[in-house]
PDB file of C-alpha atoms in Angstrom:
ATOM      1  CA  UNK A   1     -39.740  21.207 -11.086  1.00  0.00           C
ATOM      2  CA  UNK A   2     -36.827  23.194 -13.007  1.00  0.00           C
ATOM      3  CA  UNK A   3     -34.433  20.508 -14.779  1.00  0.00           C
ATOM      4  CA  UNK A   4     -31.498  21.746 -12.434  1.00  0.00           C
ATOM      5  CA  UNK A   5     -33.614  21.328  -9.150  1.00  0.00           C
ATOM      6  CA  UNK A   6     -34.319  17.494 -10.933  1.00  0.00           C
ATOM      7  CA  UNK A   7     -30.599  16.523 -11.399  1.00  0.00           C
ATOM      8  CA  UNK A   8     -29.877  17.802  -7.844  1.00  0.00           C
ATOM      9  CA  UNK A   9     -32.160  15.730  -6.449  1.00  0.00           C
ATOM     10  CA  UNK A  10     -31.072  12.938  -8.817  1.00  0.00           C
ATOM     11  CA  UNK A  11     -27.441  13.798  -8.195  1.00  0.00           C
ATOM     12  CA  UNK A  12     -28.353  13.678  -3.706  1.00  0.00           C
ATOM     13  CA  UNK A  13     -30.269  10.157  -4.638  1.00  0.00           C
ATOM     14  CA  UNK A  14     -27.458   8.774  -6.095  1.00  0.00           C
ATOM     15  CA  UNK A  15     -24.715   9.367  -3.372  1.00  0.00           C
ATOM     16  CA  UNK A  16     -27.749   8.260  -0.552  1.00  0.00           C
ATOM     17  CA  UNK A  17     -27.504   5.357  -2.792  1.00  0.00           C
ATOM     18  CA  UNK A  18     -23.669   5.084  -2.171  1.00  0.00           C
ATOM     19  CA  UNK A  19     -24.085   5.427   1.847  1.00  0.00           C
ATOM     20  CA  UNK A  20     -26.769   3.095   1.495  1.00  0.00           C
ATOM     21  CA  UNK A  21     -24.714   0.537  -0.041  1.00  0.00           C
ATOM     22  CA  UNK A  22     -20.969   1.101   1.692  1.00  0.00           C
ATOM     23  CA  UNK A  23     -22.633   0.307   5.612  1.00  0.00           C
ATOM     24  CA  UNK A  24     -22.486  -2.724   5.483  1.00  0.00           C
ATOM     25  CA  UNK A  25     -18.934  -2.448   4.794  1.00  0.00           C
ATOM     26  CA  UNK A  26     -18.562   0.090   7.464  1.00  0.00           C
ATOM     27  CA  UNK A  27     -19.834  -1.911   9.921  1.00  0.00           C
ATOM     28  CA  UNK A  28     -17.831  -4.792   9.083  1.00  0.00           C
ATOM     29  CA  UNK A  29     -14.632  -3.070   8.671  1.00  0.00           C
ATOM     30  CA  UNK A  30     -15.053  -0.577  12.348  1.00  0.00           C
ATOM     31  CA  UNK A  31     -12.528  -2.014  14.740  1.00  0.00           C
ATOM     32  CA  UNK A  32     -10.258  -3.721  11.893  1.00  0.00           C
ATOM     33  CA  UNK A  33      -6.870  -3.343  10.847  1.00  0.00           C
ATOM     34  CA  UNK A  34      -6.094  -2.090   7.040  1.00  0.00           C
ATOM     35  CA  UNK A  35      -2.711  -1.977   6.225  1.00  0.00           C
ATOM     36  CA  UNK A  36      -2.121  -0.209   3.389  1.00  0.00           C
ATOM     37  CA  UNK A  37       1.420   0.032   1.352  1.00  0.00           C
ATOM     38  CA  UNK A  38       1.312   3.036  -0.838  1.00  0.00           C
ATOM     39  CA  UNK A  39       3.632   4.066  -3.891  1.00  0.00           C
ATOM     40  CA  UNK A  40       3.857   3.787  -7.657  1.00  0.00           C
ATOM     41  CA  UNK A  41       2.555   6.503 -10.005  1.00  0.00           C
ATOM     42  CA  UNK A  42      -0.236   7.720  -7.704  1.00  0.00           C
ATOM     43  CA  UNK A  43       2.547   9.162  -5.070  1.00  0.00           C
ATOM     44  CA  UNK A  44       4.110  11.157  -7.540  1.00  0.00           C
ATOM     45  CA  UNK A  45       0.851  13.252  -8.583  1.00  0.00           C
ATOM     46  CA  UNK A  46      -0.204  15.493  -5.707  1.00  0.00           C
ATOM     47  CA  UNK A  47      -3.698  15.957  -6.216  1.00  0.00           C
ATOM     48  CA  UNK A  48      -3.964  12.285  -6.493  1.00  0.00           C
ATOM     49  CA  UNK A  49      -1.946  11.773  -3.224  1.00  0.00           C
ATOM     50  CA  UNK A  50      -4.351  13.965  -1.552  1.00  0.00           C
ATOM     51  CA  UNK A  51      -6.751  12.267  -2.458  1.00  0.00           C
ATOM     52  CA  UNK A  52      -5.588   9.269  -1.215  1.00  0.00           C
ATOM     53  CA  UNK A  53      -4.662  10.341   2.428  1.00  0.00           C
ATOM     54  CA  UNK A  54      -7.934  12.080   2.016  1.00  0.00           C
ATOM     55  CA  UNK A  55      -9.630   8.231   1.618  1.00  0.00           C
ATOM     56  CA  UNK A  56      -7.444   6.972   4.075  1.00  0.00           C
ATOM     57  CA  UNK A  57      -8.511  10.218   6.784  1.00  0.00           C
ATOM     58  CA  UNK A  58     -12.616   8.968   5.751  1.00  0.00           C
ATOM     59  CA  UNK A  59     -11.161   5.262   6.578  1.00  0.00           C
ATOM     60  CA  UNK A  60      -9.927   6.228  10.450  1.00  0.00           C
ATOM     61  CA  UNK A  61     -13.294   8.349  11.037  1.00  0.00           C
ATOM     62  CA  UNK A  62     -14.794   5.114   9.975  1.00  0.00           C
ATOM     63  CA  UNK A  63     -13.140   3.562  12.967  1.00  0.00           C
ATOM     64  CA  UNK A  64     -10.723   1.569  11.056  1.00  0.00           C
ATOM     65  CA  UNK A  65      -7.756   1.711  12.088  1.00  0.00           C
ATOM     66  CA  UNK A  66      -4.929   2.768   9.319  1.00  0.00           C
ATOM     67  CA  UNK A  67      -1.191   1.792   8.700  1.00  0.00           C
ATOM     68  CA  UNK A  68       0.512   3.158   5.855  1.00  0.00           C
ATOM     69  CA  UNK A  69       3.752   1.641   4.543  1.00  0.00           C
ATOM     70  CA  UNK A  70       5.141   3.428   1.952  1.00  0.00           C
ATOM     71  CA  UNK A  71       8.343   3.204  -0.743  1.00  0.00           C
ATOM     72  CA  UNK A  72       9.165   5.901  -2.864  1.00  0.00           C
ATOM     73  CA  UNK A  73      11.209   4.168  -5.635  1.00  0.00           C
ATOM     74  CA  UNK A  74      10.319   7.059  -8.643  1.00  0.00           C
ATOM     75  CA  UNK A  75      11.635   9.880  -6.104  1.00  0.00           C
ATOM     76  CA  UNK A  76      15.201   8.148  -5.510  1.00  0.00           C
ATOM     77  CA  UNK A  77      15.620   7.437  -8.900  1.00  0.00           C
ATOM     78  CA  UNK A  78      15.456  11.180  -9.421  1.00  0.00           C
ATOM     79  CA  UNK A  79      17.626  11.749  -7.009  1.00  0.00           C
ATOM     80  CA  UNK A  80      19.826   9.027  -7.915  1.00  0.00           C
ATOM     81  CA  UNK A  81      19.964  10.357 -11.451  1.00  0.00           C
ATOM     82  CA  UNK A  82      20.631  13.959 -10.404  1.00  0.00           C
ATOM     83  CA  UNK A  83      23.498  12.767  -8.533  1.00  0.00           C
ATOM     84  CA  UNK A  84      24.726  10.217 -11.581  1.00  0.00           C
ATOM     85  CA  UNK A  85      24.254   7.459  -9.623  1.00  0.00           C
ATOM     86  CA  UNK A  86      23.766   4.066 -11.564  1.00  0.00           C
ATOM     87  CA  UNK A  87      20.474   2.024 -11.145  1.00  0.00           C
ATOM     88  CA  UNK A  88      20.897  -1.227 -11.141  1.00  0.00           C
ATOM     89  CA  UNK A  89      17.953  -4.060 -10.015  1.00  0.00           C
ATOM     90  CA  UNK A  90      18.116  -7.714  -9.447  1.00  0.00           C
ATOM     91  CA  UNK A  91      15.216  -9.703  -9.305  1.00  0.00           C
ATOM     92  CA  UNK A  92      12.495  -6.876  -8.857  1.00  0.00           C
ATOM     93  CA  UNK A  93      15.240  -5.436  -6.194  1.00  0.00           C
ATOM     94  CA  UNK A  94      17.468  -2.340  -6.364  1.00  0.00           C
ATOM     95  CA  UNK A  95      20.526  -2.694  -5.907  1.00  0.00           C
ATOM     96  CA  UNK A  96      22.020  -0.495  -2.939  1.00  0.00           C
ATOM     97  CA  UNK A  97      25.297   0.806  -2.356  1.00  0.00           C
ATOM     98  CA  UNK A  98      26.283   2.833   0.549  1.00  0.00           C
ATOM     99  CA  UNK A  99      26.161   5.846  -1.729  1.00  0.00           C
ATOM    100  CA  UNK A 100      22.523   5.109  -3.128  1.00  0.00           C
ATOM    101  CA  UNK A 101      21.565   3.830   0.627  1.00  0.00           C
ATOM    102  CA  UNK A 102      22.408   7.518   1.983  1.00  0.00           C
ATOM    103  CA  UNK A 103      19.974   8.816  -1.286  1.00  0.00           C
ATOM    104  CA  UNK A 104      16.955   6.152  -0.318  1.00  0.00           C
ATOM    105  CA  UNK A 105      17.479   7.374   3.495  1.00  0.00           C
ATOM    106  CA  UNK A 106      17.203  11.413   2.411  1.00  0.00           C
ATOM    107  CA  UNK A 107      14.269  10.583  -0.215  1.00  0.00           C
ATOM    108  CA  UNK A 108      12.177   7.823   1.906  1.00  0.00           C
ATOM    109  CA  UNK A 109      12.628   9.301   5.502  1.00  0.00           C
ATOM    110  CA  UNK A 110      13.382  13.017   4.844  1.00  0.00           C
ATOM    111  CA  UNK A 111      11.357  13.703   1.892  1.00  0.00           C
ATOM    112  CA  UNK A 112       8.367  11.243   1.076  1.00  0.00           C
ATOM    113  CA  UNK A 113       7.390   9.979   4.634  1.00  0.00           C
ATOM    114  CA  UNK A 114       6.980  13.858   5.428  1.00  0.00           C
ATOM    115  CA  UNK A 115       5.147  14.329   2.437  1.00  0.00           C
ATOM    116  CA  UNK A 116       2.781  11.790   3.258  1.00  0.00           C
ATOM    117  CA  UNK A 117       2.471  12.847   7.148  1.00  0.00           C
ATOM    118  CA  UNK A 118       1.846  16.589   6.103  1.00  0.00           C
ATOM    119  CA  UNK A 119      -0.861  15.448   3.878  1.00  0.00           C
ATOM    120  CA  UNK A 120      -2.638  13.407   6.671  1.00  0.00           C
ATOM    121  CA  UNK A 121      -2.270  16.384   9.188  1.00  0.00           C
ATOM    122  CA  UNK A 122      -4.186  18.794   6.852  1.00  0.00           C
ATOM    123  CA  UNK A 123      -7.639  16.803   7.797  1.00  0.00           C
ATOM    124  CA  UNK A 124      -6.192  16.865  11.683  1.00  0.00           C
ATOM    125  CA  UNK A 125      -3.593  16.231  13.461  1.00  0.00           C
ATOM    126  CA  UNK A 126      -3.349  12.315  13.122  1.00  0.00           C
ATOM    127  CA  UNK A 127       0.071  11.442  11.231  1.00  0.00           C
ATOM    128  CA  UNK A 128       2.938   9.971  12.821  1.00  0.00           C
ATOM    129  CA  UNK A 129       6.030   9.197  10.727  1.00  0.00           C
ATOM    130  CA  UNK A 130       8.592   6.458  11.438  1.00  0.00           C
ATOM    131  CA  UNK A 131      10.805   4.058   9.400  1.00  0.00           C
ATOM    132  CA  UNK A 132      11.853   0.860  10.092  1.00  0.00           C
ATOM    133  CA  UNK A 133      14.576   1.695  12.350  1.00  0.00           C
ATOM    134  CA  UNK A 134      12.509   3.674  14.924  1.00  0.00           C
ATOM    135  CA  UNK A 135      12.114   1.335  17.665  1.00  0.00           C
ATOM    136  CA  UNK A 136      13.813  -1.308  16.111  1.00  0.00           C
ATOM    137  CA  UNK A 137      10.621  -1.735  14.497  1.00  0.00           C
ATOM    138  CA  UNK A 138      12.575  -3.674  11.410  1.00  0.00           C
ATOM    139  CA  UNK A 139      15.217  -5.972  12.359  1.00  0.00           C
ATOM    140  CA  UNK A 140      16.952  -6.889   9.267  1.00  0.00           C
ATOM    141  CA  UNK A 141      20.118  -8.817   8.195  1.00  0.00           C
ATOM    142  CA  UNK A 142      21.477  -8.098   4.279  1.00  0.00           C
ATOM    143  CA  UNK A 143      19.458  -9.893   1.640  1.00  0.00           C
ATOM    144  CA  UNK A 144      22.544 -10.856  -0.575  1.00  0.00           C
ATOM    145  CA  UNK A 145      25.862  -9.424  -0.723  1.00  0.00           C
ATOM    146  CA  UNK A 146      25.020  -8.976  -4.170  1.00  0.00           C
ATOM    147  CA  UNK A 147      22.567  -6.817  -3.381  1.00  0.00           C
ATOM    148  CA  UNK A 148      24.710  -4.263  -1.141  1.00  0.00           C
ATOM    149  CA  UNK A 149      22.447  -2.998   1.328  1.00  0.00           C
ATOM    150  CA  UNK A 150      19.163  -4.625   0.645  1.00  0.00           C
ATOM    151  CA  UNK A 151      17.727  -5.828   3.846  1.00  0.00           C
ATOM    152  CA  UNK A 152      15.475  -8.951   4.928  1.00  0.00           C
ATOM    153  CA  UNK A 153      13.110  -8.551   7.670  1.00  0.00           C
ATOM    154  CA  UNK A 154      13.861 -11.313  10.397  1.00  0.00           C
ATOM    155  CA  UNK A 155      11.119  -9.626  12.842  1.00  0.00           C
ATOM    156  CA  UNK A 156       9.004  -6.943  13.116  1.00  0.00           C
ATOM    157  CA  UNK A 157       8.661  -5.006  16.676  1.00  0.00           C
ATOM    158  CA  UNK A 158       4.992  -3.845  16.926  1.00  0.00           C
ATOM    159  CA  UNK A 159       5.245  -1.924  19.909  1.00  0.00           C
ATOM    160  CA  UNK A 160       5.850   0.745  18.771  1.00  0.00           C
ATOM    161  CA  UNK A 161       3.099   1.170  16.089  1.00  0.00           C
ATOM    162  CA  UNK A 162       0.715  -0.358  18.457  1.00  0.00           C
ATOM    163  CA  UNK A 163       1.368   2.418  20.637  1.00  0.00           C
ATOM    164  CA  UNK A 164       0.757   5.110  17.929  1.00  0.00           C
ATOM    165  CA  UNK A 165      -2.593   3.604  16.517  1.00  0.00           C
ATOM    166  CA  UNK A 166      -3.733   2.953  20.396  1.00  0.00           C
ATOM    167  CA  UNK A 167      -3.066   6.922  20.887  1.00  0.00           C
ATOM    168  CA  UNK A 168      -5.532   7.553  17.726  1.00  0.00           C
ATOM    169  CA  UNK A 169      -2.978   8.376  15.253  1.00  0.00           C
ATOM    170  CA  UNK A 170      -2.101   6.590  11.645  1.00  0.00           C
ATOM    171  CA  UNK A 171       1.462   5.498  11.783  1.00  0.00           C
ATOM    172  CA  UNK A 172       3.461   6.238   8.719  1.00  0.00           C
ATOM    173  CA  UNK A 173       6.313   3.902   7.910  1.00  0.00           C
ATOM    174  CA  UNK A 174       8.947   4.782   5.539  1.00  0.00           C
ATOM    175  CA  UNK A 175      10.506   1.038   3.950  1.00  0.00           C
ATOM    176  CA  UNK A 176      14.089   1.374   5.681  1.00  0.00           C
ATOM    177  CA  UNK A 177      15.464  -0.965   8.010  1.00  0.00           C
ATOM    178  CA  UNK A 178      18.018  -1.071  10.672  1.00  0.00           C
ATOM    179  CA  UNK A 179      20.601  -3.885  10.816  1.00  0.00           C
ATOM    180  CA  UNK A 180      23.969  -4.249  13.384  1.00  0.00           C
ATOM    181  CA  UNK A 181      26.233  -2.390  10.487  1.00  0.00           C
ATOM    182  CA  UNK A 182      23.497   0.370   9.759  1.00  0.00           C
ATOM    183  CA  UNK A 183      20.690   0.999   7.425  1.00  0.00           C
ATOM    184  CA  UNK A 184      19.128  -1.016   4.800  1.00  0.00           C
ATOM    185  CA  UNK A 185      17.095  -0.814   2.478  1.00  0.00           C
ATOM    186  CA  UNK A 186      13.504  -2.841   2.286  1.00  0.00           C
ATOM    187  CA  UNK A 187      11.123  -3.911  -0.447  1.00  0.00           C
ATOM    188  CA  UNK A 188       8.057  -1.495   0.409  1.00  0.00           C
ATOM    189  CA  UNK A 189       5.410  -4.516  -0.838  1.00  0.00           C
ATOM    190  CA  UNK A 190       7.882  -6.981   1.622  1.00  0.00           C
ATOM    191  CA  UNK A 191       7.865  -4.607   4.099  1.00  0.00           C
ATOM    192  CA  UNK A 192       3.717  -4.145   4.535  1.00  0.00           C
ATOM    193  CA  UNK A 193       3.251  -7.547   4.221  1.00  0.00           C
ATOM    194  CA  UNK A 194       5.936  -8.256   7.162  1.00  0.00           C
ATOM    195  CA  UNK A 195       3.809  -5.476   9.101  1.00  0.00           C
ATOM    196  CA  UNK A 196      -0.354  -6.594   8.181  1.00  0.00           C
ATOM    197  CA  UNK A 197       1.218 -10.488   9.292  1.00  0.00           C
ATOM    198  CA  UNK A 198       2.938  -9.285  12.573  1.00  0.00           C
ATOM    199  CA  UNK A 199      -0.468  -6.934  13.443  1.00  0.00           C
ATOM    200  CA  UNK A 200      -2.229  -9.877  12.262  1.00  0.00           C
ATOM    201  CA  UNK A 201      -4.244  -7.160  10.157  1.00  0.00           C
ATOM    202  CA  UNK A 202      -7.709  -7.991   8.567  1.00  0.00           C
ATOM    203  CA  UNK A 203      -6.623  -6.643   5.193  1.00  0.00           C
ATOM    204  CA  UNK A 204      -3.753  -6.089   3.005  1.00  0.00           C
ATOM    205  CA  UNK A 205      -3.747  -3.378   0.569  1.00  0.00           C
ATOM    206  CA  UNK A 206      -1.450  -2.450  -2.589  1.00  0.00           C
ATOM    207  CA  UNK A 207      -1.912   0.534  -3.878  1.00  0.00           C
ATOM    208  CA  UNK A 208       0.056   1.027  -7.283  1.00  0.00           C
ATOM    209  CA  UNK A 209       0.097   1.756 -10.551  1.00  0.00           C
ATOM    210  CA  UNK A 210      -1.739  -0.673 -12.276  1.00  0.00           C
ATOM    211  CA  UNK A 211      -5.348  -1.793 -12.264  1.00  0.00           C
ATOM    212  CA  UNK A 212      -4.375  -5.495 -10.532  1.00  0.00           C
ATOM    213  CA  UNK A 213      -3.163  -8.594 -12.062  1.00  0.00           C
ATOM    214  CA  UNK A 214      -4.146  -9.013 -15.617  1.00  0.00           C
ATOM    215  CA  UNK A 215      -4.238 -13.108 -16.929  1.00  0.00           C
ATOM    216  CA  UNK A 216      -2.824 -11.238 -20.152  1.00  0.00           C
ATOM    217  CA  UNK A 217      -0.979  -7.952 -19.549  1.00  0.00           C
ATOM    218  CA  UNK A 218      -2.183  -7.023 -23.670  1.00  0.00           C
ATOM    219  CA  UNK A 219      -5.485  -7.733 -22.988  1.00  0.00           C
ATOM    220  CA  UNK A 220      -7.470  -5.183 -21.185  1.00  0.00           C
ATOM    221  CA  UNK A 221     -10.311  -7.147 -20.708  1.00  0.00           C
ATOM    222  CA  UNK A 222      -8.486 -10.200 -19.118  1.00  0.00           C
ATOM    223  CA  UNK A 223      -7.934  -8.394 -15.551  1.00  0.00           C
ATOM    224  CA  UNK A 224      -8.189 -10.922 -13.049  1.00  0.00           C
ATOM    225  CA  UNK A 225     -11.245  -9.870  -9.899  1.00  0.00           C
ATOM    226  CA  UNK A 226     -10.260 -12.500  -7.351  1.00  0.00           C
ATOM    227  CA  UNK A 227      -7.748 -15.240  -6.716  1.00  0.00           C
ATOM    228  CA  UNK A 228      -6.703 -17.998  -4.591  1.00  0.00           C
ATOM    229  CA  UNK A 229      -3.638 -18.127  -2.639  1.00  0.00           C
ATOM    230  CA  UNK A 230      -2.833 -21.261  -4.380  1.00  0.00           C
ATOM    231  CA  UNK A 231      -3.047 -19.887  -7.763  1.00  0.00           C
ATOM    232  CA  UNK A 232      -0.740 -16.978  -6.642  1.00  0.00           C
ATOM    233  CA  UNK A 233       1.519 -19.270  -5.291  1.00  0.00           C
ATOM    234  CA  UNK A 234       1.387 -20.676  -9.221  1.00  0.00           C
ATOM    235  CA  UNK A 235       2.021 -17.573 -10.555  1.00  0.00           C
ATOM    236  CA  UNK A 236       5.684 -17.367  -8.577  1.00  0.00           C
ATOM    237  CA  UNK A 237       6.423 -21.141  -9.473  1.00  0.00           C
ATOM    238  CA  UNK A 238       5.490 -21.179 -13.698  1.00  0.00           C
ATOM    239  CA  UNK A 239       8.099 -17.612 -14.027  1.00  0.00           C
ATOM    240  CA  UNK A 240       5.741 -15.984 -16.000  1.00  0.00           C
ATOM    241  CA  UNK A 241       5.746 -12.570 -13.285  1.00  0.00           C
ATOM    242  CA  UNK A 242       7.368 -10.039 -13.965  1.00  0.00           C
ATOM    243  CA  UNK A 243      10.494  -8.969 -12.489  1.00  0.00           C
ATOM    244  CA  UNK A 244       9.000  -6.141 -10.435  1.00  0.00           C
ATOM    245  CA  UNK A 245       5.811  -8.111  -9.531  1.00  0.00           C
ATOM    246  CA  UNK A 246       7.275 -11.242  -8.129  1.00  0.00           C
ATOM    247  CA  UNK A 247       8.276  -9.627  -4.938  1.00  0.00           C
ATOM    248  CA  UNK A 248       4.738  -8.039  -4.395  1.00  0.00           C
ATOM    249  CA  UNK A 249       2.803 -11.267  -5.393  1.00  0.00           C
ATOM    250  CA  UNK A 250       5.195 -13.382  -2.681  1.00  0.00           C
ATOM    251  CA  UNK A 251       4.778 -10.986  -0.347  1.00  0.00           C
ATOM    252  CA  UNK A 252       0.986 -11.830  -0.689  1.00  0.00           C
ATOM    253  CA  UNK A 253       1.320 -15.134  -0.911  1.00  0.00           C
ATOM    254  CA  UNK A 254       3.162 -14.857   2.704  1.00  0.00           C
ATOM    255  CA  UNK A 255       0.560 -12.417   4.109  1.00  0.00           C
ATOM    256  CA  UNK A 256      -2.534 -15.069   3.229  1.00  0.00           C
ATOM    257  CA  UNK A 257      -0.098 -18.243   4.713  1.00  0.00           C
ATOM    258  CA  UNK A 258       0.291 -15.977   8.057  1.00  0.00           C
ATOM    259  CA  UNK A 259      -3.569 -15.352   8.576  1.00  0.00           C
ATOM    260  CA  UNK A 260      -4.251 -11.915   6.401  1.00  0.00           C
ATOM    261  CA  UNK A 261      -7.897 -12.919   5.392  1.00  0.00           C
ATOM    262  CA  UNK A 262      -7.420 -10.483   2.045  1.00  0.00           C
ATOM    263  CA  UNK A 263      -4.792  -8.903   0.265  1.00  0.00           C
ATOM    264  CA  UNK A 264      -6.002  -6.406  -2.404  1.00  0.00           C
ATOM    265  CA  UNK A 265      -3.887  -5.166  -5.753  1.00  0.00           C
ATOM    266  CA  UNK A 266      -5.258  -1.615  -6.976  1.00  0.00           C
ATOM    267  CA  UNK A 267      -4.549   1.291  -9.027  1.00  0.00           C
ATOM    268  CA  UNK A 268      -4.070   4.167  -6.573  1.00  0.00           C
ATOM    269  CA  UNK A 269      -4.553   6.688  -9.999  1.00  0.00           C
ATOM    270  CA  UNK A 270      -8.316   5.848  -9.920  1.00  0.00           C
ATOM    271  CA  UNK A 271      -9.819   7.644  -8.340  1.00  0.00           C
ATOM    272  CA  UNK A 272     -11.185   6.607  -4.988  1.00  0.00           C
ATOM    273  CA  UNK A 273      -9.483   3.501  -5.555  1.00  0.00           C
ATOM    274  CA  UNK A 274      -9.480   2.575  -2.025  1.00  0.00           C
ATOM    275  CA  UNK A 275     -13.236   3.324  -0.435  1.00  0.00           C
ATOM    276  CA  UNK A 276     -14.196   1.893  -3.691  1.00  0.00           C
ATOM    277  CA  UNK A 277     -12.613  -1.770  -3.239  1.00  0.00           C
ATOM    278  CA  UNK A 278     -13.365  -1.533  -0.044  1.00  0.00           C
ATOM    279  CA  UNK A 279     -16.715  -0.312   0.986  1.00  0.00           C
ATOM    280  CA  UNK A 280     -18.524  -1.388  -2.462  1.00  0.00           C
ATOM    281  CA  UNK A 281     -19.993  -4.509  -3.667  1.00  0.00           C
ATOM    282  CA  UNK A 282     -18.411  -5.330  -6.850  1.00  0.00           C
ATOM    283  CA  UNK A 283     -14.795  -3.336  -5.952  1.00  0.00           C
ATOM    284  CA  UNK A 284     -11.916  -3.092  -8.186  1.00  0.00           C
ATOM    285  CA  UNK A 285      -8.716  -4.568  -9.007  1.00  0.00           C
ATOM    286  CA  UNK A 286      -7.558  -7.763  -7.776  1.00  0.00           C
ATOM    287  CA  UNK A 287      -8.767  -9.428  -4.513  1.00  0.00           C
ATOM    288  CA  UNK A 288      -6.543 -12.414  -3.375  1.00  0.00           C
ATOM    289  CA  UNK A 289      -8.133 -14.738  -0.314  1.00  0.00           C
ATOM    290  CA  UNK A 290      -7.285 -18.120   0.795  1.00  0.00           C
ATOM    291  CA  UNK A 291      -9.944 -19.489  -1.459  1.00  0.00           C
ATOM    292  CA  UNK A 292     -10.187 -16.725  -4.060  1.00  0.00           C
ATOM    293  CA  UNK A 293     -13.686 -16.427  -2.907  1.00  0.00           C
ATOM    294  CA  UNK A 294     -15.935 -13.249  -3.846  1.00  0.00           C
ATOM    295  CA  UNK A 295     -16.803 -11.790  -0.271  1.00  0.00           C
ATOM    296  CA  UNK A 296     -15.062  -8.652   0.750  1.00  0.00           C
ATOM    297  CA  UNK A 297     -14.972  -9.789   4.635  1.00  0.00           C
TER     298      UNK A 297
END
């Protein structure tokens, strides 16, 4: 046998290998609700964002069925910065003005969620996008004056992405709210946590740009595989988070109190981030359960 005809057949072995190992995933996951919230560094690099809606497009085939919540804070502070804007955060939260609320509208609803829908409707015709004020899907009230118009969700209104995942579509949900004054903005890790707890989803996933939670953010070797809801709840009470990840780690904290049997914290710049978490063995990143246990379902 010529050495090239060997590492083909070593090279078909190894991905029957894969297949082998990702069913019983599969078959666990067909039927179940994923939500995934999407943004960080891995939405800014196209050929990684196709990638991703290209995992996500493998996911639905799979028969699981997809929501994607997405932010888009990188693009509006381009666009706040173009237009010498200031931005200011408090807490992990931007700071929103009417002036830099019309810029998050234009970026997150005009610009990203169409982005995001366009890539999905390359592998067929099976994005839908909304935002939080379609349907009154997010009823909000302001955060804190403070903030300006940062919004808190006070319910979510399913009916209308029920409708658009029971017509065999993935419903794409820009992080903007709608309150009785107007718009607000919305936390994007709040915001899909708020959504996997009202479709009382089987999984929560963060996709961002980091590899998870780290016990030591110098030490590579110190990322953390799996944790309780108790010791994330920890986390938030010793102040030790930073700014920027307390939101996201409450948000999970909520999603696991509401019934979300796992919320999942991965770098969406690996590649395959997603099928690899969640239709392999060991995964990746940072798997937070009620128990911290090891099982992926």
């Amino acid at each position: 046998m010529r050495p090239e005809e060997r590492e083909r057949r070593v090279d078909a072995v190894a991905k029957a290998n894969v297949l082998t190992e990702a069913l019983p995933w599969i078959n666990a996951m067909n039927g179940h609700t994923v939500v995934v919230k999407y943004g960080g560094a891995a939405m800014e690099n196209p050929e990684l964002m196709e990638q991703v809606v290209g995992d996500l497009m493998l996911m639905k085939l799979m028969g699981i069925n997809i929501v994607l919540v997405h932010g888009g804070g990188k693009a509006i502070n381009a666009l706040l910065s173009r237009l010498q804007i200031p931005v200011r955060f408090e807490g992990g939260l931007r700071v929103t003005d009417d002036e830099t609320m019309e810029a998050v509208q234009m970026v997150l609803i005009g610009k990203v969620n169409q982005t995001l829908v366009r890539g999905l409707n390359a592998y067929g015709n099976v994005g839908v996008g909304i935002s939080g004020a379609d349907g009154k899907t997010f009823e909000v009230e302001r955060t804190n004056p403070a903030l300006g118009r940062v919004g808190t969700i006070t319910h979510v209104n399913t009916e209308l992405i029920a409708s658009v995942l029971d017509d065999g579509y993935i419903p794409v949900i820009a992080s903007v709210g709608c309150g009785g004054d107007g718009f607000y903005n919305i936390n994007a890790d709040v915001a899909a946590s708020e959504v996997a707890q009202a479709l009382h989803a089987d999984k929560l996933v963060y996709l961002t740009d980091v590899d998870g939670l780290y016990r030591d953010m110098d030490d590579a070797e110190s990322l953390i595989s799996s944790m309780s809801r108790d010791e994330a709840a920890g986390l938030l009470a010793d102040g030790t988070l930073t700014q920027g990840m307390i939101p996201k780690i409450r948000s999970i904290v909520e999603a696991l109190d509401a019934g979300v049997a796992e919320v999942h914290l991965l770098n969406g710049t690996f590649p395959h981030a997603l099928l690899l978490e969640v239709f392999t063995d060991a995964g990746i990143g940072t798997m937070f359960t009620q128990d911290g246990g090891e099982s992926h379902d």
